[in-house]
XYZ file of C-alpha atoms in Angstrom:
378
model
C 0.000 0.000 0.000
C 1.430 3.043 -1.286
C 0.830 6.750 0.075
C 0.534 9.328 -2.838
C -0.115 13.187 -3.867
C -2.238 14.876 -5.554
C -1.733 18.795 -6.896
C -3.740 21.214 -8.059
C -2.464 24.134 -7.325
C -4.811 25.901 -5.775
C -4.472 29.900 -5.201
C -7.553 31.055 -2.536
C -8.506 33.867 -2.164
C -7.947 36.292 -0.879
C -5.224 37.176 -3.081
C -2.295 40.300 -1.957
C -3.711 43.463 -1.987
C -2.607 44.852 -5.202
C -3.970 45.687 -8.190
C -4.713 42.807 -10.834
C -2.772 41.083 -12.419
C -0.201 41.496 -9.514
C -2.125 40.127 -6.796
C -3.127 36.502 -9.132
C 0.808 36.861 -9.824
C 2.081 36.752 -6.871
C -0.443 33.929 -4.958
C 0.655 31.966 -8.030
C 4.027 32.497 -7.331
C 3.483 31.063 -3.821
C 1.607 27.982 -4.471
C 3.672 27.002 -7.528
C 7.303 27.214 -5.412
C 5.380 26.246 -1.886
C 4.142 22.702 -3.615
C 7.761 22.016 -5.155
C 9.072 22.295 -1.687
C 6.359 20.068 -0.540
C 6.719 17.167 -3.074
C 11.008 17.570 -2.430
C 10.206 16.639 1.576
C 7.681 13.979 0.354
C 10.521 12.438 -2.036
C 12.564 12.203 0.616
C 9.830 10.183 3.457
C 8.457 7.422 0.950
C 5.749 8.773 -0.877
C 5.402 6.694 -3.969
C 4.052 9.221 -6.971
C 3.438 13.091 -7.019
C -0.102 13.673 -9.837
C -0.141 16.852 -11.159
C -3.139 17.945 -12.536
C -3.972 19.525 -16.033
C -6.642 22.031 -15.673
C -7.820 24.969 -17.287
C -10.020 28.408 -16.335
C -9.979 26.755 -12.951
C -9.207 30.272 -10.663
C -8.659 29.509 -7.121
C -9.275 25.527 -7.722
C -6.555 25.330 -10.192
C -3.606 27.146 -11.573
C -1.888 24.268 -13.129
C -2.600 24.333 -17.024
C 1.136 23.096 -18.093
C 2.046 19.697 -15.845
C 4.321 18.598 -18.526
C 6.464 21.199 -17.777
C 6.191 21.113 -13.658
C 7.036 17.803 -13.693
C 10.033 18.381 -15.602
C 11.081 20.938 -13.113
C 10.469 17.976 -10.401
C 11.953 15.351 -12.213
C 15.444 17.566 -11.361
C 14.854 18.270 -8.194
C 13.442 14.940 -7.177
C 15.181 11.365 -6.965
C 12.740 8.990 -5.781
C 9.129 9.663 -6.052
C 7.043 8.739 -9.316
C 6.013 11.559 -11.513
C 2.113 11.280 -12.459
C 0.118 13.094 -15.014
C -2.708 13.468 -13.169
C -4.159 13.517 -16.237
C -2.957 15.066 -19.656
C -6.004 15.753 -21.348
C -6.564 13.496 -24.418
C -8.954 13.826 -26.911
C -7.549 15.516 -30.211
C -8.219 18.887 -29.728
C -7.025 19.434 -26.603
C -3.330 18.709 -27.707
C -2.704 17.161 -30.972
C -1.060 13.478 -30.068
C 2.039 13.914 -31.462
C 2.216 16.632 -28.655
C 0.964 14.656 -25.915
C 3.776 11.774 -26.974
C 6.443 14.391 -26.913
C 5.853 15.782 -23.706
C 5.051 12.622 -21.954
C 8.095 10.736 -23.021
C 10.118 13.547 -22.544
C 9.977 13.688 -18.748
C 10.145 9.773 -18.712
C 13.413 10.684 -19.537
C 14.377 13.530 -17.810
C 13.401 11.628 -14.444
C 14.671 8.234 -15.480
C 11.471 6.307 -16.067
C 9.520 7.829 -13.036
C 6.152 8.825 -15.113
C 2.683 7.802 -14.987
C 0.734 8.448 -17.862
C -2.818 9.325 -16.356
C -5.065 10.246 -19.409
C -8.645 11.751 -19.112
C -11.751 13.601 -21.202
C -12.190 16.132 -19.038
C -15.788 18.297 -18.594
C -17.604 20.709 -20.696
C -16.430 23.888 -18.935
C -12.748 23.201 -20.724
C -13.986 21.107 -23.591
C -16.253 23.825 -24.744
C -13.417 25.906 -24.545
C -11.230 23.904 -26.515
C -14.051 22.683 -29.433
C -14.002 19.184 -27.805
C -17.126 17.391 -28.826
C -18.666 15.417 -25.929
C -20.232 13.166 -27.283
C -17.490 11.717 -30.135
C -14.862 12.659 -26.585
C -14.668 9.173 -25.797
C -13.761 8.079 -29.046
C -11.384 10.339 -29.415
C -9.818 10.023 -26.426
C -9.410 6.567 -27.134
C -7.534 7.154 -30.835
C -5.402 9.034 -29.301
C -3.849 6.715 -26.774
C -3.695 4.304 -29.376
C -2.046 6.455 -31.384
C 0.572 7.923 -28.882
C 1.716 4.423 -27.795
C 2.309 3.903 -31.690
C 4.469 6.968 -31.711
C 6.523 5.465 -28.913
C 7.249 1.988 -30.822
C 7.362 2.668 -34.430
C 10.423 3.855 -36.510
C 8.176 5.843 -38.891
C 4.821 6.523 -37.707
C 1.699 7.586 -40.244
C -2.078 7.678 -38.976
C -5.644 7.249 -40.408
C -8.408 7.576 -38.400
C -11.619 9.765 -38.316
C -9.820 11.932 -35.819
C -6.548 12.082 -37.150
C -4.833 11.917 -40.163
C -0.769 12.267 -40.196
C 0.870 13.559 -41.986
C -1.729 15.496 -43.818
C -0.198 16.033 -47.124
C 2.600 14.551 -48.485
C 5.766 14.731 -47.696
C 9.679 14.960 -48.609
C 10.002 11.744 -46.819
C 6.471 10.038 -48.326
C 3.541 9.465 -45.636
C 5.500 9.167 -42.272
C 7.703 10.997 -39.431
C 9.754 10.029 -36.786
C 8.937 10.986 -33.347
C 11.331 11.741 -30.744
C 12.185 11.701 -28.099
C 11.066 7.746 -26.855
C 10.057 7.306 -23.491
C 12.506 6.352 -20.846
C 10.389 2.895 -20.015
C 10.336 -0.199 -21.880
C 8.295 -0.309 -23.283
C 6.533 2.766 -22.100
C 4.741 4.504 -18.838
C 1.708 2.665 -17.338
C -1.024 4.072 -18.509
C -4.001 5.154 -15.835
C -7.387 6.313 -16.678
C -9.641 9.043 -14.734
C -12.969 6.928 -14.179
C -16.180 7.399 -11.390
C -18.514 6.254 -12.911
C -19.455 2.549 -12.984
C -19.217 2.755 -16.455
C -15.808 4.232 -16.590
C -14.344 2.074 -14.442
C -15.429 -1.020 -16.205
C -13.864 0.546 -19.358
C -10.976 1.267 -17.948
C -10.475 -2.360 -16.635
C -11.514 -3.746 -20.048
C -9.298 -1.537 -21.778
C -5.558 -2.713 -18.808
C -5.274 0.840 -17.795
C -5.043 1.837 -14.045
C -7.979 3.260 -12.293
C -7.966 6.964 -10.856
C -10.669 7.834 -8.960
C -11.923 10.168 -5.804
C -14.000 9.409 -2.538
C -15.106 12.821 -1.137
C -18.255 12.848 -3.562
C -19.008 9.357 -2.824
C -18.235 7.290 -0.098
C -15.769 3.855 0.719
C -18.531 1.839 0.530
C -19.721 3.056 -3.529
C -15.639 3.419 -3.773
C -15.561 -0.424 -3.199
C -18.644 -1.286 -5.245
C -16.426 0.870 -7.667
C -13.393 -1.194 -7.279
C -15.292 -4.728 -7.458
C -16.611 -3.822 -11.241
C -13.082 -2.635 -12.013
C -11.368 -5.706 -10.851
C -13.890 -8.164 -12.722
C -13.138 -6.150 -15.967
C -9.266 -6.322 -15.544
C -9.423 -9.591 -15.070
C -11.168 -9.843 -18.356
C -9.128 -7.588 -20.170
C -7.186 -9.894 -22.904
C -6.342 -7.481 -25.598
C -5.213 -4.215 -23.620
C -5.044 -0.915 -25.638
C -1.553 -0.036 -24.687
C 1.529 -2.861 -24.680
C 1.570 -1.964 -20.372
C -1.202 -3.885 -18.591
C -2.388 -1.386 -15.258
C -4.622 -3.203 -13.067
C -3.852 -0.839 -9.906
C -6.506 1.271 -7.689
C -5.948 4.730 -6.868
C -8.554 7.080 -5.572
C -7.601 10.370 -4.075
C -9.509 12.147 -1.458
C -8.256 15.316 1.400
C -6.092 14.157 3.589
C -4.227 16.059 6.929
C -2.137 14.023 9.689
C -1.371 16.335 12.685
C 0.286 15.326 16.134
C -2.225 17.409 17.652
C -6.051 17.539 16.064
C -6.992 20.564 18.612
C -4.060 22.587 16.843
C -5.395 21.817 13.411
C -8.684 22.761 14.600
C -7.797 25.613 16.012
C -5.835 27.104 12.659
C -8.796 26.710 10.351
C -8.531 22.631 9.288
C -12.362 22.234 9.114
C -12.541 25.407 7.326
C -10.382 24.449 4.618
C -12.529 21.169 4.097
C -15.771 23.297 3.824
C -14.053 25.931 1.275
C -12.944 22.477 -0.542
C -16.309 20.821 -0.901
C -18.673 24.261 -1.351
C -15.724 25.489 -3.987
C -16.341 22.055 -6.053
C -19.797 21.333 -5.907
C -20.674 25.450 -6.860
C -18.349 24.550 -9.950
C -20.305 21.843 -11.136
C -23.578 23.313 -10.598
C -22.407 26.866 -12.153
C -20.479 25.160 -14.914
C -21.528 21.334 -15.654
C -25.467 21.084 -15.096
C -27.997 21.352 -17.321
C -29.772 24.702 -17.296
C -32.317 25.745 -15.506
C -32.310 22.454 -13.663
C -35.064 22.440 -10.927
C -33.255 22.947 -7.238
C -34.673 19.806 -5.689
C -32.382 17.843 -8.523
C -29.363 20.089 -7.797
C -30.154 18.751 -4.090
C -30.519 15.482 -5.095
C -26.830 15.516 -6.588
C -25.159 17.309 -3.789
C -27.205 16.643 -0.478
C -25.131 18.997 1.717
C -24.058 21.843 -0.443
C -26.885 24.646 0.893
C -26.388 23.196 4.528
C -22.423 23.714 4.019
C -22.686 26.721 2.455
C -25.476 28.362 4.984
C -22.674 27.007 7.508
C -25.275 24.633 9.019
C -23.245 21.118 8.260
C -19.831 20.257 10.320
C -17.453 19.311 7.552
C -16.023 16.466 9.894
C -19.029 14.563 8.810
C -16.775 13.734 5.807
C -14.053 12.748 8.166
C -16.919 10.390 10.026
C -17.850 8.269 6.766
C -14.080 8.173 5.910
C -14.695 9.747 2.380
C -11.754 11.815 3.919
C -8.550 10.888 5.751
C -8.183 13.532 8.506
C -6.555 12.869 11.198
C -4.037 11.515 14.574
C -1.041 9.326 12.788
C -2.967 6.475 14.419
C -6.535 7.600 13.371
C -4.883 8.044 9.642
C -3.338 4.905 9.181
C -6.715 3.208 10.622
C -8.641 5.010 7.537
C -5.692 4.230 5.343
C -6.254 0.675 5.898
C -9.932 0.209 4.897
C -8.809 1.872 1.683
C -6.419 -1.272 1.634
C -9.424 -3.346 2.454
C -10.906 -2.727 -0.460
C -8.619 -2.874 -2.864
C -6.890 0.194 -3.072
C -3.376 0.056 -4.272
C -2.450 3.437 -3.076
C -4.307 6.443 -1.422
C -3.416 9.826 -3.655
C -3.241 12.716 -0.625
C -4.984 15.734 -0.975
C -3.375 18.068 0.794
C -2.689 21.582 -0.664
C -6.489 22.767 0.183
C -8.300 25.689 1.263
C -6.586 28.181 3.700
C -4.014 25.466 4.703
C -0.617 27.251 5.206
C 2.799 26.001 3.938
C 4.107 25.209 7.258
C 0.808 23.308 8.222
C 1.118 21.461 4.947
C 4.961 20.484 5.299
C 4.576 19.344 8.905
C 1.531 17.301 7.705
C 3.154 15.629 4.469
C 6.416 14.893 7.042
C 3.780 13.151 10.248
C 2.732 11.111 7.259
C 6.162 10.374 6.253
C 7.285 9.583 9.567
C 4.313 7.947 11.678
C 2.040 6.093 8.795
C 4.054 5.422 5.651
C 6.780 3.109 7.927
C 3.880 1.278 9.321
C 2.094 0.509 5.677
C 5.632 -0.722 4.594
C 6.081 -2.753 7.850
C-alpha cells in the first residue's frame, strides 16, 4: 500500500492586496514554489508518486494548465518519487497526439522512467473551450492513446483515423515521421485512466489501464462497489489498448495528519474542508449542469451543499464516513487501511487545500512520512 499526492495548485482567495494582475501573480508564485518544496520533503519520506493535474479556467481551484512542464522541473529536483500526469487531457483537440507523446516521453526521460501516464476527457467547462465534442470525446480520447503508444514503438509513424490523419499532405520523406524523443520505459509509462462512474471504471479495466478515482463525492462503501466492477473487468481484459497492462486502484480524497487535532482545529482545518467541498460542488452546478435544472435535482446531486454553504453542516461529517482521511497518525493509518481493504493500491493525498498554510502542509506531508508510511511498509 502506497501513500501518494495529488496537486492542483490551488491559489484562494484572498489574493495580496494589489492591483490585478499582480495580486493573481504573486499567490501563483506562492503555491507554484510552496508545492515544489512540498513534493522535495515527500521524495525524501516514501511517498510513492506526485499527480499533477492539467486544468484549465480553474481560478482559485486550479492554476496548473502546463504539468508537462512542472514535472520536468520535479523530475530535477526529485530522486525517488514517481512523476504522475494526473491527467494530460486526451482527446484531439485538446493537444494534438504527437504533442501529448512528446511531452510525456520527454519527462520519462528527464526523471529516469519515473512517469505515470494518467489520461482523461475532461468536462464541458474546458472542452467547450477547446471545441471538444462530448459526445465523439470518448472516441477520441481513445484514438489518441492508441495512437501515442504507436508513436513510442514505431520507426516511422503515419495515422488514419476519423480523428486524425498524419501527416496530412505529403511529404519529402512520403507518408511518415519520426517521433522523438522515446520514453525512458520499456516499453513505455503505465497508462491510468480518470474513471467514477461505474461505467468508466469497467472501461478502464476492459481496456488494462489503471484506475484513478476520488472518494469525497461518494463514499468507501460506492468506492468499493467501484473497485469490485473494475477488478472483474481487468481480469477480463485480454487485448489491452496499450503494450503496459495497469490493473492498480488509486482514488484520491483530502487528507491532513497532525500530532495534535486541537491545533489543526484551532488554525482553520475544518474550514479548509468546507471551502474544498462548497468550492467544487458550486463549480459543477455553475459550470456542468444542465440549465435551468429544478433545485430539488441540484439537491438530489449534492445533499449537503446549501447546509455547508449556509454554515449549518460540520465538515467532519466527511471525516466520520471516511470519504476523507483527517486525522491523529494512528486515526490516519486506521482510515488508510480500509482503503487497503478494499482494494486500493495506493491512497493519492490531498493536501494543498483551502486556507491550509505552507508550514501546516509540510509538517503534515512529514507526520505522514514519519508515523504512517513506515507502518504501511512494515
Amino acid at each position: 500500500m502506497k501513500l501518494d499526492l495529488l496537486y492542483e495548485v490551488q491559489a484562494p482567495k484572498p489574493w495580496p492586496d494589489k492591483p490585478y494582475p499582480y495580486n493573481q501573480r504573486e499567490a501563483e508564485q506562492a503555491a507554484w514554489f510552496e508545492a515544489i518544496e512540498q513534493i522535495k520533503l515527500a521524495d525524501t519520506l516514501g511517498f510513492g508518486t506526485v499527480w499533477v493535474v492539467e486544468h484549465h479556467f480553474r481560478i482559485e481551484r486550479s492554476h496548473m494548465p502546463v504539468n508537462d512542464l512542472f514535472l520536468a522541473a520535479l523530475s530535477q529536483v526529485t530522486e525517488n518519487i514517481r512523476l504522475g500526469f494526473g491527467v494530460t487531457l486526451t482527446p484531439h483537440k485538446f493537444l494534438h497526439p504527437v504533442r501529448t507523446a512528446e511531452k510525456v516521453a520527454a519527462v520519462d526521460l528527464l526523471s529516469r522512467g519515473r512517469v505515470e501516464w494518467g489520461t482523461g476527457r475532461s468536462i464541458s467547462h474546458e472542452q467547450k473551450a477547446f471545441g471538444v465534442d462530448p459526445v465523439a470525446s470518448r472516441d477520441s480520447w481513445r484514438d489518441a492513446i492508441e495512437s501515442v503508444v504507436a508513436m513510442w514503438e514505431l520507426e516511422k509513424f503515419s495515422w488514419d483515423s476519423p480523428f486524425m490523419k498524419f501527416p496530412e499532405f505529403p511529404s519529402y520523406d512520403g507518408d511518415s515521421r519520426s517521433i522523438t524523443p522515446k520514453p525512458y520505459q520499456d516499453p513505455h509509462p503505465p497508462a491510468w485512466m480518470a474513471a467514477v462512474s461505474p461505467d468508466s471504471v469497467e472501461l478502464a479495466g476492459r481496456l488494462g489501464l489503471g484506475m484513478l478515482s476520488l472518494t469525497i463525492m461518494q463514499t468507501v462503501d460506492q468506492l468499493a462497489e467501484r473497485i469490485k466492477i473494475y477488478r472483474q473487468a481487468s481480469a477480463n481484459c485480454t487485448d489491452p489498448i496499450t503494450r503496459v497492462k495497469n490493473n492498480k486502484v488509486a482514488p484520491y480524497t483530502l487528507v491532513h495528519c497532525a500530532e495534535d487535532m486541537d491545533k489543526a482545529s484551532s488554525y482553520g482545518l475544518w474550514e479548509s474542508v468546507g471551502w474544498w467541498y462548497d468550492h467544487l460542488a458550486q463549480f459543477i452546478i455553475d459550470w456542468e449542469l444542465p440549465p435551468n435544472m429544478p433545485q430539488e435535482e441540484i439537491d438530489k446531486a449534492f445533499p449537503r451543499l446549501r447546509e455547508t454553504q449556509a454554515g449549518k453542516v460540520d465538515p467532519t461529517f466527511f471525516n466520520d464516513q471516511d470519504m476523507i482521511i483527517v486525522g491523529d497518525p494512528e486515526q490516519c493509518l486506521e482510515k488508510i487501511k480500509r482503503y487497503e481493504q478494499i482494494g486500493c493500491d495506493s491512497v493519492i493525498c490531498y493536501m494543498q487545500f483551502g486556507q491550509l498554510t505552507h508550514p501546516q502542509i509540510m509538517e503534515s506531508i512529514e507526520t505522514l512520512g514519519t508515523k504512517v508510511i513506515p507502518k504501511l511498509e512494515g
